[in-house]
mmCIF file of C-alpha atoms in Angstrom:
data_model
loop_
_atom_site.group_PDB
_atom_site.id
_atom_site.type_symbol
_atom_site.label_atom_id
_atom_site.label_comp_id
_atom_site.label_asym_id
_atom_site.label_seq_id
_atom_site.Cartn_x
_atom_site.Cartn_y
_atom_site.Cartn_z
ATOM 1 C CA MET A 1 -24.742 -116.911 119.795
ATOM 2 C CA ASN A 2 -21.452 -117.304 119.745
ATOM 3 C CA ASP A 3 -21.296 -116.580 123.754
ATOM 4 C CA LYS A 4 -23.096 -119.106 124.943
ATOM 5 C CA LYS A 5 -22.532 -118.176 128.352
ATOM 6 C CA ARG A 6 -24.851 -115.007 127.755
ATOM 7 C CA VAL A 7 -28.073 -116.976 126.070
ATOM 8 C CA THR A 8 -29.027 -118.500 129.515
ATOM 9 C CA GLU A 9 -27.140 -116.518 132.111
ATOM 10 C CA GLY A 10 -29.080 -115.267 134.878
ATOM 11 C CA MET A 11 -32.532 -117.225 133.754
ATOM 12 C CA THR A 12 -34.657 -119.144 135.913
ATOM 13 C CA THR A 13 -36.524 -122.277 135.065
ATOM 14 C CA GLU A 14 -39.223 -120.095 134.548
ATOM 15 C CA ASP A 15 -37.747 -117.783 132.389
ATOM 16 C CA ILE A 16 -36.220 -120.735 130.230
ATOM 17 C CA PHE A 17 -39.821 -122.062 129.545
ATOM 18 C CA LYS A 18 -40.874 -119.177 128.408
ATOM 19 C CA ALA A 19 -38.378 -118.346 125.824
ATOM 20 C CA ILE A 20 -38.758 -122.161 124.438
ATOM 21 C CA HIS A 21 -42.321 -121.166 124.574
ATOM 22 C CA ASP A 22 -41.979 -118.069 122.332
ATOM 23 C CA ARG A 23 -40.282 -120.070 120.296
ATOM 24 C CA GLN A 24 -42.555 -122.448 119.660
ATOM 25 C CA ILE A 25 -44.996 -120.055 118.919
ATOM 26 C CA THR A 26 -42.611 -118.022 116.307
ATOM 27 C CA ALA A 27 -41.741 -121.434 115.000
ATOM 28 C CA LEU A 28 -45.550 -122.582 114.156
ATOM 29 C CA MET A 29 -46.164 -119.041 111.948
ATOM 30 C CA PHE A 30 -43.027 -120.240 110.529
ATOM 31 C CA HIS A 31 -43.904 -123.510 109.200
ATOM 32 C CA THR A 32 -47.760 -122.143 108.244
ATOM 33 C CA GLN A 33 -46.598 -118.955 106.515
ATOM 34 C CA SER A 34 -44.208 -121.479 104.439
ATOM 35 C CA ALA A 35 -46.501 -124.276 103.838
ATOM 36 C CA ASP A 36 -48.621 -121.527 102.223
ATOM 37 C CA LEU A 37 -45.903 -119.586 99.920
ATOM 38 C CA PHE A 38 -44.701 -123.438 98.905
ATOM 39 C CA ASP A 39 -48.720 -124.523 98.190
ATOM 40 C CA PHE A 40 -48.679 -120.881 96.114
ATOM 41 C CA LEU A 41 -45.832 -121.697 94.115
ATOM 42 C CA GLY A 42 -47.104 -125.138 93.497
ATOM 43 C CA LEU A 43 -44.029 -127.110 95.279
ATOM 44 C CA ILE A 44 -46.453 -129.774 96.933
ATOM 45 C CA GLY A 45 -44.050 -131.773 98.665
ATOM 46 C CA PHE A 46 -42.772 -128.702 100.556
ATOM 47 C CA LYS A 47 -45.885 -127.513 101.083
ATOM 48 C CA ARG A 48 -46.578 -130.742 102.536
ATOM 49 C CA MET A 49 -43.627 -131.073 104.655
ATOM 50 C CA HIS A 50 -44.594 -127.416 106.572
ATOM 51 C CA GLU A 51 -47.706 -128.573 107.297
ATOM 52 C CA TYR A 52 -46.657 -131.834 108.795
ATOM 53 C CA GLN A 53 -44.042 -129.856 110.662
ATOM 54 C CA TYR A 54 -46.458 -127.466 111.784
ATOM 55 C CA PHE A 55 -48.643 -129.999 113.234
ATOM 56 C CA SER A 56 -46.003 -131.926 114.935
ATOM 57 C CA GLU A 57 -45.041 -129.180 116.724
ATOM 58 C CA SER A 58 -48.096 -127.604 117.903
ATOM 59 C CA ALA A 59 -48.679 -130.667 119.608
ATOM 60 C CA GLU A 60 -45.124 -130.245 121.257
ATOM 61 C CA HIS A 61 -45.474 -127.276 122.410
ATOM 62 C CA ARG A 62 -49.445 -128.200 123.651
ATOM 63 C CA GLY A 63 -47.108 -130.843 125.546
ATOM 64 C CA LEU A 64 -44.983 -128.157 126.932
ATOM 65 C CA CYS A 65 -47.265 -125.863 128.281
ATOM 66 C CA ARG A 66 -49.250 -129.352 129.605
ATOM 67 C CA TYR A 67 -45.684 -130.078 131.046
ATOM 68 C CA TYR A 68 -44.869 -126.793 132.904
ATOM 69 C CA ILE A 69 -48.342 -126.435 134.378
ATOM 70 C CA ASN A 70 -48.466 -130.146 135.933
ATOM 71 C CA HIS A 71 -44.967 -129.976 137.283
ATOM 72 C CA HIS A 72 -44.517 -126.373 138.246
ATOM 73 C CA ASN A 73 -47.911 -125.582 139.176
ATOM 74 C CA LYS A 74 -47.879 -122.334 137.181
ATOM 75 C CA LEU A 75 -49.245 -121.464 133.969
ATOM 76 C CA LEU A 76 -46.804 -120.376 130.908
ATOM 77 C CA VAL A 77 -47.426 -117.143 129.760
ATOM 78 C CA GLY A 78 -45.333 -116.568 127.135
ATOM 79 C CA GLY A 79 -44.524 -112.834 125.513
ATOM 80 C CA HIS A 80 -45.662 -111.898 122.384
ATOM 81 C CA PRO A 81 -43.284 -113.378 119.590
ATOM 82 C CA LEU A 82 -43.647 -111.591 116.545
ATOM 83 C CA GLY A 83 -44.083 -113.449 112.952
ATOM 84 C CA PRO A 84 -41.776 -114.536 111.102
ATOM 85 C CA LYS A 85 -41.948 -112.444 107.361
ATOM 86 C CA VAL A 86 -41.714 -115.407 105.106
ATOM 87 C CA ILE A 87 -44.259 -114.050 102.233
ATOM 88 C CA PRO A 88 -43.147 -110.809 100.713
ATOM 89 C CA VAL A 89 -46.717 -108.221 100.954
ATOM 90 C CA GLU A 90 -46.069 -107.559 97.360
ATOM 91 C CA TRP A 91 -46.723 -110.950 97.010
ATOM 92 C CA GLY A 92 -50.458 -110.868 97.493
ATOM 93 C CA GLN A 93 -51.475 -108.759 94.163
ATOM 94 C CA TYR A 94 -50.381 -111.575 92.719
ATOM 95 C CA THR A 95 -51.746 -115.009 91.132
ATOM 96 C CA ARG A 96 -49.941 -118.323 91.315
ATOM 97 C CA PHE A 97 -50.013 -117.784 87.572
ATOM 98 C CA ASP A 98 -47.535 -114.752 87.670
ATOM 99 C CA VAL A 99 -44.493 -116.390 89.463
ATOM 100 C CA THR A 100 -41.706 -116.443 87.288
ATOM 101 C CA PRO A 101 -38.882 -119.498 86.913
ATOM 102 C CA GLN A 102 -36.606 -117.007 88.740
ATOM 103 C CA VAL A 103 -38.473 -115.967 90.955
ATOM 104 C CA ARG A 104 -39.891 -119.365 92.070
ATOM 105 C CA LYS A 105 -36.129 -120.401 92.448
ATOM 106 C CA GLN A 106 -34.887 -117.308 94.616
ATOM 107 C CA ALA A 107 -37.945 -117.764 96.705
ATOM 108 C CA VAL A 108 -37.606 -121.802 97.279
ATOM 109 C CA GLU A 109 -33.435 -121.165 97.803
ATOM 110 C CA LYS A 110 -34.069 -118.423 100.412
ATOM 111 C CA SER A 111 -37.009 -120.222 102.352
ATOM 112 C CA PHE A 112 -34.418 -123.729 102.619
ATOM 113 C CA ASN A 113 -31.411 -121.036 103.806
ATOM 114 C CA GLU A 114 -33.317 -119.453 106.568
ATOM 115 C CA TYR A 115 -35.223 -122.976 107.721
ATOM 116 C CA GLN A 116 -31.977 -124.670 107.941
ATOM 117 C CA GLU A 117 -30.717 -121.582 110.023
ATOM 118 C CA TRP A 118 -33.355 -121.774 112.153
ATOM 119 C CA GLU A 119 -33.668 -125.237 113.190
ATOM 120 C CA SER A 120 -29.776 -124.818 113.913
ATOM 121 C CA GLU A 121 -30.019 -121.806 116.167
ATOM 122 C CA THR A 122 -33.233 -123.830 117.389
ATOM 123 C CA LYS A 123 -31.046 -126.410 118.440
ATOM 124 C CA GLU A 124 -28.071 -124.898 119.596
ATOM 125 C CA LEU A 125 -30.951 -122.894 122.360
ATOM 126 C CA TYR A 126 -32.496 -126.158 123.305
ATOM 127 C CA SER A 127 -29.500 -127.420 124.101
ATOM 128 C CA GLN A 128 -28.146 -124.639 126.184
ATOM 129 C CA TYR A 129 -31.505 -124.240 127.792
ATOM 130 C CA SER A 130 -31.210 -127.912 129.133
ATOM 131 C CA LEU A 131 -27.985 -127.370 129.992
ATOM 132 C CA ALA A 132 -28.777 -124.010 132.073
ATOM 133 C CA LEU A 133 -31.981 -126.332 133.402
ATOM 134 C CA MET A 134 -29.338 -129.314 134.754
ATOM 135 C CA ASN A 135 -27.212 -126.569 136.564
ATOM 136 C CA LEU A 136 -30.182 -125.329 138.146
ATOM 137 C CA GLY A 137 -30.679 -128.866 139.851
ATOM 138 C CA CYS A 138 -33.273 -129.240 137.821
ATOM 139 C CA VAL A 139 -32.987 -132.854 136.217
ATOM 140 C CA ALA A 140 -36.461 -133.776 134.993
ATOM 141 C CA ASP A 141 -36.995 -130.254 133.619
ATOM 142 C CA SER A 142 -33.822 -130.776 131.519
ATOM 143 C CA ASN A 143 -34.266 -134.182 130.097
ATOM 144 C CA ARG A 144 -38.029 -132.539 128.763
ATOM 145 C CA ILE A 145 -36.316 -130.176 126.747
ATOM 146 C CA CYS A 146 -33.209 -132.567 125.512
ATOM 147 C CA GLU A 147 -36.333 -134.599 124.120
ATOM 148 C CA LEU A 148 -36.854 -131.617 122.351
ATOM 149 C CA VAL A 149 -33.735 -130.877 121.212
ATOM 150 C CA THR A 150 -33.258 -134.934 119.874
ATOM 151 C CA ASP A 151 -37.074 -134.047 117.506
ATOM 152 C CA VAL A 152 -35.013 -130.634 116.399
ATOM 153 C CA ASP A 153 -32.008 -132.933 115.610
ATOM 154 C CA GLN A 154 -34.320 -135.177 113.727
ATOM 155 C CA GLU A 155 -35.887 -132.672 111.758
ATOM 156 C CA LEU A 156 -32.654 -130.909 110.837
ATOM 157 C CA LYS A 157 -31.110 -134.183 109.386
ATOM 158 C CA TYR A 158 -33.396 -134.794 107.155
ATOM 159 C CA LEU A 159 -33.686 -131.112 105.984
ATOM 160 C CA ASP A 160 -30.086 -131.398 105.450
ATOM 161 C CA ARG A 161 -30.622 -134.408 103.703
ATOM 162 C CA ILE A 162 -33.598 -131.915 100.786
ATOM 163 C CA LEU A 163 -30.880 -128.944 101.189
ATOM 164 C CA LEU A 164 -27.980 -130.953 100.292
ATOM 165 C CA LYS A 165 -29.963 -132.478 96.967
ATOM 166 C CA LEU A 166 -31.515 -128.537 95.915
ATOM 167 C CA LYS A 167 -27.911 -127.323 96.064
ATOM 168 C CA ALA A 168 -26.725 -130.426 94.332
ATOM 169 C CA ILE A 169 -28.880 -129.393 91.446
ATOM 170 C CA SER A 170 -29.076 -126.020 91.759
ATOM 171 C CA PHE A 171 -32.454 -124.883 92.692
ATOM 172 C CA ASP A 172 -33.112 -126.646 88.894
ATOM 173 C CA ALA A 173 -36.949 -126.153 88.150
ATOM 174 C CA ILE A 174 -36.966 -129.961 87.089
ATOM 175 C CA GLY A 175 -35.375 -131.219 89.837
ATOM 176 C CA MET A 176 -37.313 -129.648 92.513
ATOM 177 C CA MET A 177 -40.735 -130.496 90.660
ATOM 178 C CA ASP A 178 -39.167 -134.003 90.062
ATOM 179 C CA MET A 179 -38.940 -134.049 93.848
ATOM 180 C CA GLN A 180 -42.891 -133.357 94.898
ATOM 181 C CA GLU A 181 -44.337 -135.870 94.410
ATOM 182 C CA GLU A 182 -42.039 -138.760 97.166
ATOM 183 C CA LEU A 183 -42.458 -135.839 99.497
ATOM 184 C CA HIS A 184 -46.142 -135.330 99.135
ATOM 185 C CA GLU A 185 -46.517 -138.615 99.605
ATOM 186 C CA HIS A 186 -43.805 -139.456 102.212
ATOM 187 C CA TYR A 187 -45.534 -136.447 104.341
ATOM 188 C CA ARG A 188 -48.797 -137.066 103.548
ATOM 189 C CA LYS A 189 -48.644 -140.636 105.512
ATOM 190 C CA LYS A 190 -46.588 -138.642 108.503
ATOM 191 C CA THR A 191 -49.556 -136.236 108.739
ATOM 192 C CA LYS A 192 -51.829 -139.402 108.545
ATOM 193 C CA SER A 193 -49.997 -141.075 111.203
ATOM 194 C CA LEU A 194 -50.678 -138.392 113.474
ATOM 195 C CA GLY A 195 -54.023 -138.318 113.250
ATOM 196 C CA ILE A 196 -55.094 -135.724 110.109
ATOM 197 C CA ASP A 197 -56.238 -136.296 107.093
ATOM 198 C CA ILE A 198 -56.370 -133.087 104.790
ATOM 199 C CA CYS A 199 -56.788 -132.930 101.214
#
């Protein structure tokens, strides 16, 4: 990622859209696995946060596919990205009641750090893709990807605030539990605004 030129060097418009397509698919897998992880850990606010991101980003992904078809008159067929491994495989043999406070704390810290790293990298990549499209003379395409940059930037802003709170309390179990109800309600309303009402 340090060599920004190398990320997009030689990429065509189609290559860039395919790369974004694949990154969005991976992000959807990340959010659904993270929602399951936090549901399993009994952290319902964090669960709702990832569910909202899943639904919101799913709509963004559909928007990208439709944009490409309607503005380039081609299908946007990406690769087959491998899913992230958010939940350790061995956890399949346990129940929620087997989770110790130490395991919960480590899982939350690891998950949030990976989430923050993913979104920061996504913002950087999308910025480079937008710039590359502009350099190719694809102004409308560049502007469309700029919208994605702005969306990721807003997600990152809110994520950073939560991560700073978690770090301030050293991922303390009681402090984490105190955050859940407010986050749950906040993201329940945001999810409902998308037209999705799940319990």
